Tab-separated table of C-alpha atoms in Angstrom:
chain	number	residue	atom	x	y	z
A	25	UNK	CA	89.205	89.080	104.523
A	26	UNK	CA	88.103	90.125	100.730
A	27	UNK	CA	90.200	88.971	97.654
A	28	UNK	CA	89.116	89.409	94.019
A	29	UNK	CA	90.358	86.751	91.400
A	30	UNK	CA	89.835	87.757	87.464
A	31	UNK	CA	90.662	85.060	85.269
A	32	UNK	CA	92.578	85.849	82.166
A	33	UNK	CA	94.824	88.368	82.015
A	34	UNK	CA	94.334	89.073	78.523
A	35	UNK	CA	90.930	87.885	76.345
A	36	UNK	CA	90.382	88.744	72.512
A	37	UNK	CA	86.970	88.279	71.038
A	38	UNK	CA	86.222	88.814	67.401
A	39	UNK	CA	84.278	92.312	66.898
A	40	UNK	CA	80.808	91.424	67.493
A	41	UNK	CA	80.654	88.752	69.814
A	42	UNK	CA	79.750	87.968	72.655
A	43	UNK	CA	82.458	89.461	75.908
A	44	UNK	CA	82.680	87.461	78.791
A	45	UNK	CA	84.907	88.685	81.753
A	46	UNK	CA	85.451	87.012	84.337
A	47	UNK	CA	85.524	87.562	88.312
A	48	UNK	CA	85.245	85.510	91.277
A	49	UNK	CA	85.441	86.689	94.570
A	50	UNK	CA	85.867	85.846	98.429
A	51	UNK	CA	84.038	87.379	101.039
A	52	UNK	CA	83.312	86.639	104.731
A	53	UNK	CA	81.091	89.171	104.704
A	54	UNK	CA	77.780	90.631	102.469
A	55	UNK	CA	79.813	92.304	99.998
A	56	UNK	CA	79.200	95.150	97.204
A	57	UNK	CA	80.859	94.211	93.434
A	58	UNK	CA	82.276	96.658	90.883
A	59	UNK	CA	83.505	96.618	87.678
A	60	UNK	CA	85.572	99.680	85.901
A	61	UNK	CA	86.987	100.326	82.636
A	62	UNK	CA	90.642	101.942	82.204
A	63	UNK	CA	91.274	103.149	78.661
A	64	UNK	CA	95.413	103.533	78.007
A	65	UNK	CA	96.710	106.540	79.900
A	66	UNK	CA	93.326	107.134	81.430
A	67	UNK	CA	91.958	106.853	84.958
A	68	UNK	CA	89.090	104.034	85.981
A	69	UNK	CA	85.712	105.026	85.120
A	70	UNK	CA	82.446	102.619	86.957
A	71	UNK	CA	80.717	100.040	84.625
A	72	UNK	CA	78.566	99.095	86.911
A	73	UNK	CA	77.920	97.978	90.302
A	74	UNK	CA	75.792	95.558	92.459
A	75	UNK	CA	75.025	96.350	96.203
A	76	UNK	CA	71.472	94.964	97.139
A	77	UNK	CA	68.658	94.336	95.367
A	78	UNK	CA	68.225	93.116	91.583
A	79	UNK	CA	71.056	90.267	91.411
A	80	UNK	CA	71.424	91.108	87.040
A	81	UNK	CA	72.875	94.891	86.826
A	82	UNK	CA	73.292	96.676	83.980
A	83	UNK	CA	75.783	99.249	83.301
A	84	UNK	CA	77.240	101.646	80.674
A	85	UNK	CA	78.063	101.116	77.137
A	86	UNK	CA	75.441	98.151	77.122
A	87	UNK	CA	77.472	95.962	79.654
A	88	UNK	CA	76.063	93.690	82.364
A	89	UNK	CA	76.781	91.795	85.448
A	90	UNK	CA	75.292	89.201	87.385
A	91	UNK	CA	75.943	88.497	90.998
A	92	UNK	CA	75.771	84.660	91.532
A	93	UNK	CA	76.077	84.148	95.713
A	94	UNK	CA	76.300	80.336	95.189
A	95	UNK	CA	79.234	80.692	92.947
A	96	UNK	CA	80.919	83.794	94.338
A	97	UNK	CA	80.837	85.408	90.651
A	98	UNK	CA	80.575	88.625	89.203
A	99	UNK	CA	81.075	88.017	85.354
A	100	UNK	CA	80.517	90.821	83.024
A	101	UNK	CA	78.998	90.061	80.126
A	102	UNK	CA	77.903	92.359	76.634
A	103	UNK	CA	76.406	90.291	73.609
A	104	UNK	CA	78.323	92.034	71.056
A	105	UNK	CA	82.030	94.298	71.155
A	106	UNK	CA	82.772	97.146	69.672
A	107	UNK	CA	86.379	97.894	68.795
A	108	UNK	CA	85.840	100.818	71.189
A	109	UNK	CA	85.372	98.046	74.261
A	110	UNK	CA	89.124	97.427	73.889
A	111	UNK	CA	90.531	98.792	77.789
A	112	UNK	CA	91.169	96.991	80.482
A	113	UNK	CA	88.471	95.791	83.029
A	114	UNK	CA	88.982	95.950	86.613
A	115	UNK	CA	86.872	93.527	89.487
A	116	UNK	CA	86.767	94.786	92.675
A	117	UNK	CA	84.832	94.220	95.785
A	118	UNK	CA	83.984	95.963	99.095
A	119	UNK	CA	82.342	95.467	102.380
A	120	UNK	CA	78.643	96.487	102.634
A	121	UNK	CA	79.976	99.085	105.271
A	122	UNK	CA	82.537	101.444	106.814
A	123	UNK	CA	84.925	102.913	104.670
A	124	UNK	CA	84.654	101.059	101.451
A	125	UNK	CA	87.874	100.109	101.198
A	126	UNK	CA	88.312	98.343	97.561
A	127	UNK	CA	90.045	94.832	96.521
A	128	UNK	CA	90.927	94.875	93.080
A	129	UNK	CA	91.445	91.531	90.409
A	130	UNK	CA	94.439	92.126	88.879
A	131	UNK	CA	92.830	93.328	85.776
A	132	UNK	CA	91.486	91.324	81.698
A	133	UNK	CA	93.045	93.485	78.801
A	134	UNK	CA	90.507	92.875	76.322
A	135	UNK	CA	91.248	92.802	72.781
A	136	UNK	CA	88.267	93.525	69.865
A	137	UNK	CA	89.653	92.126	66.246
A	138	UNK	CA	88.327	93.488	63.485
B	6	UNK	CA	82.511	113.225	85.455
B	7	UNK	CA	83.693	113.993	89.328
B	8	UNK	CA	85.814	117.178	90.272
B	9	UNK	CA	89.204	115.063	90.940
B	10	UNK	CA	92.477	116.469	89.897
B	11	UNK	CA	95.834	115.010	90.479
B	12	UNK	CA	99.238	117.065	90.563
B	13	UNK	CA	101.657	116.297	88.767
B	14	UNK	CA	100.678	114.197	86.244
B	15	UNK	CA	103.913	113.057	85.706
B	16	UNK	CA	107.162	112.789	87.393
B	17	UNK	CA	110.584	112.029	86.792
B	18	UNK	CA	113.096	111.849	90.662
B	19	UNK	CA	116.218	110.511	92.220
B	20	UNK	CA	116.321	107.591	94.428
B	21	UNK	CA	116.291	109.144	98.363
B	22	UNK	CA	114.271	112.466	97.979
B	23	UNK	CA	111.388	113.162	98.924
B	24	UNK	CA	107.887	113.217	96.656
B	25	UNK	CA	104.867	114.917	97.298
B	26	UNK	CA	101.624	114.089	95.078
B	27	UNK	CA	98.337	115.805	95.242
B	28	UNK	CA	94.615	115.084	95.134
B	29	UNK	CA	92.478	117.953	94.957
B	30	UNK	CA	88.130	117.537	94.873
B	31	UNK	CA	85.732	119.694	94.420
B	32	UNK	CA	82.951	117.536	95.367
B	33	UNK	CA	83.303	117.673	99.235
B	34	UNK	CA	83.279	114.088	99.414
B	35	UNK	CA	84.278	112.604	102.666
B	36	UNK	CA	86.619	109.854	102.097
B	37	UNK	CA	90.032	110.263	99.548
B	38	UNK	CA	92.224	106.986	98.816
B	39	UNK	CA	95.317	106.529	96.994
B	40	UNK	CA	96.234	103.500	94.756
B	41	UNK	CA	99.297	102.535	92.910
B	42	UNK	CA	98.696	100.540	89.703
B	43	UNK	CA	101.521	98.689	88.670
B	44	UNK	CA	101.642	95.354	86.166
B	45	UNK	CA	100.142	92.252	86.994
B	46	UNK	CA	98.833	93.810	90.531
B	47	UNK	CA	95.968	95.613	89.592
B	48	UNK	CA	95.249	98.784	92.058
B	49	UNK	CA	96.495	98.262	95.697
B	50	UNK	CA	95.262	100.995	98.328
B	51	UNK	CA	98.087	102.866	100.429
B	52	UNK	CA	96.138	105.196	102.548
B	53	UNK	CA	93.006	106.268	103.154
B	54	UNK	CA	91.213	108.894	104.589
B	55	UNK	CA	87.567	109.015	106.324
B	56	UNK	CA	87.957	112.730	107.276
B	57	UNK	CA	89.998	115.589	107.789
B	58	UNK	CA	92.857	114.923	109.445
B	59	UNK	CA	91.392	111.200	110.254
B	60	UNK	CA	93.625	108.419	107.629
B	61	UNK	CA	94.865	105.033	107.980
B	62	UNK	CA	96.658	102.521	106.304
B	63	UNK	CA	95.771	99.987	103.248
B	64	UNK	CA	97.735	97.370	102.296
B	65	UNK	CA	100.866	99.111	100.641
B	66	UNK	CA	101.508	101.524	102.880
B	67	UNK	CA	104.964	101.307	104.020
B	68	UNK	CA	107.574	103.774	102.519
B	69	UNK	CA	104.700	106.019	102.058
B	70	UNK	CA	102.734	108.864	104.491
B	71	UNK	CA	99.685	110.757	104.361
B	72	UNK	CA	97.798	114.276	105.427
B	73	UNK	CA	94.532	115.326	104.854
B	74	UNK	CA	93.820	119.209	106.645
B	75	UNK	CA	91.131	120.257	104.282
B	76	UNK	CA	88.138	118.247	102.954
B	77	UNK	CA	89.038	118.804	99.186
B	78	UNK	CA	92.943	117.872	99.603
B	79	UNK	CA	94.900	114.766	100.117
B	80	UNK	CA	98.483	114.400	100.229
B	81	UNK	CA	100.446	111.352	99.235
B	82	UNK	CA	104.554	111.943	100.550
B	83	UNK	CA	107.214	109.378	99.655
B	84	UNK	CA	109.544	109.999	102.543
B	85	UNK	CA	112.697	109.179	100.200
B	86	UNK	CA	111.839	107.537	97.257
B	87	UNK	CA	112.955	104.131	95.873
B	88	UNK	CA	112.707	102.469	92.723
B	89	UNK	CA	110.034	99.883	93.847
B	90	UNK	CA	108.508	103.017	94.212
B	91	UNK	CA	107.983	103.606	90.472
B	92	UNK	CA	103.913	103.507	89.405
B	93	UNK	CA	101.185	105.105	88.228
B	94	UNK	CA	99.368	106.542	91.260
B	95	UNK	CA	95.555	107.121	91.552
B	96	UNK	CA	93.394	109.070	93.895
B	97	UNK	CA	90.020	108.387	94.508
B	98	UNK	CA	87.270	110.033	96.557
B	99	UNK	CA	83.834	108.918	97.805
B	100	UNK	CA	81.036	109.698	99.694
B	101	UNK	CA	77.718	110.968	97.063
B	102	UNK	CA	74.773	110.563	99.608
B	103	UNK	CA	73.226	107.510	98.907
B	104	UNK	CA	76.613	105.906	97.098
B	105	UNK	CA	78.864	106.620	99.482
B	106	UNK	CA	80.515	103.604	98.562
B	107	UNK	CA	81.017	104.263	94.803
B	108	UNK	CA	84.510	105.201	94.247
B	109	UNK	CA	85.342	107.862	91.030
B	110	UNK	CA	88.876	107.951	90.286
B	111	UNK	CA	91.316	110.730	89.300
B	112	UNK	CA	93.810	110.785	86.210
B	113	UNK	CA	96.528	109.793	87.845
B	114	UNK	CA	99.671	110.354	88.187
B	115	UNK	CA	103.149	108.763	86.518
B	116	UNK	CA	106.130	108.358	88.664
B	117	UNK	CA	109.714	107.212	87.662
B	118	UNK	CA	112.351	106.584	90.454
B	119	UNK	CA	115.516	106.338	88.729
């Protein structure tokens, strides 16, 4: 079984700074780890994603993510926000095969003050 | 951005009729999905599909029922509607050769039981 924890349902950082979401996940097998963005009224559009390879992925809108198999982690991370990062962030993960079913996190609303 | 549409975007029914939402793609991806997004739950798959006329269930599936006879359309039916029922629904597709396990989601669509 696959589960996807995200914790923090709602994170404000001052515009900026330094973003840090974060998501943990379970897997009993090799899994592949997403992240999307959902601006309000909007569908989910892909961050970024790791599958093999390079463990440090970057992704759109100067966002990263590193996959950390000793911790079962998949923070994203971006050095400085821009009011225009305010969404919400969705975790998910997958099995490295067959239909690529997704587990979501339940989701970070994150909030850029001025 | 992928060729997903989702019809209708919104919705407004009675409690015990029936609901029919659409996914239409023009990418001839393989595999279609349907979420429901509601409030502290993140997305949660209902059905799947891996192929025309081949679907199964995800984990929120009951109370809701699938078809799939052409590649580019997937049907999501609410047999008779309840208001547990009431969410934003998302389709997603997959299968880009090479990523066929990157998901790209549709607008959605906004339903309200009453």
């Amino acid at each position: 079984a696959q589960s996807v924890t995200q914790l923090g349902s709602h994170v404000s950082v001052s515009e900026g700074a330094l973003v840090l979401l974060r998501c943990n996940y379970s897997s009993s097998v090799p899994p592949y780890l997403f992240w999307y963005v959902q601006y309000p009224n909007q569908g989910l559009q892909l961050l970024l994603k790791y599958t093999t390879g390079a463990t440090l992925v970057k992704g759109i809108n100067g966002f990263e993510a590193e996959f950390k198999k000793s911790e079962t982690s998949f923070h994203l991370t971006k050095p400085s926000a821009h009011m225009s990062d305010a969404a919400e962030y969705f975790c998910a993960v997958s099995r490295a095969s067959g239909t690529y079913k997704y587990i979501f996190g339940t989701g970070t609303r994150l909030k850029v003050l001025a | 951005d992928a060729g997903i549409t989702q019809s209708p975007r919104h919705k407004v029914t009675e409690t015990g009729t029936p609901v029919t939402l659409r996914c239409h793609q023009t990418e001839n991806h393989r595999y279609m999905y349907w979420y429901r997004q509601d409030p502290g739950h993140g997305l949660r798959l209902i059905h799947y599909s891996y192929g025309v006329k081949d679907t199964d269930k995800g984990e929120v599936s009951d109370g809701y029922s699938v078809s799939r006879s052409k590649t580019e359309d997937f049907l999501l039916t609410l047999e008779s509607a309840t208001s547990s029922q009431t969410s934003v629904y998302f389709c997603a597709i997959s299968g880009t050769q090479g990523a066929e396990e990157t998901q790209y989601f549709g607008p959605g669509t906004r339903l309200l039981v009453l």
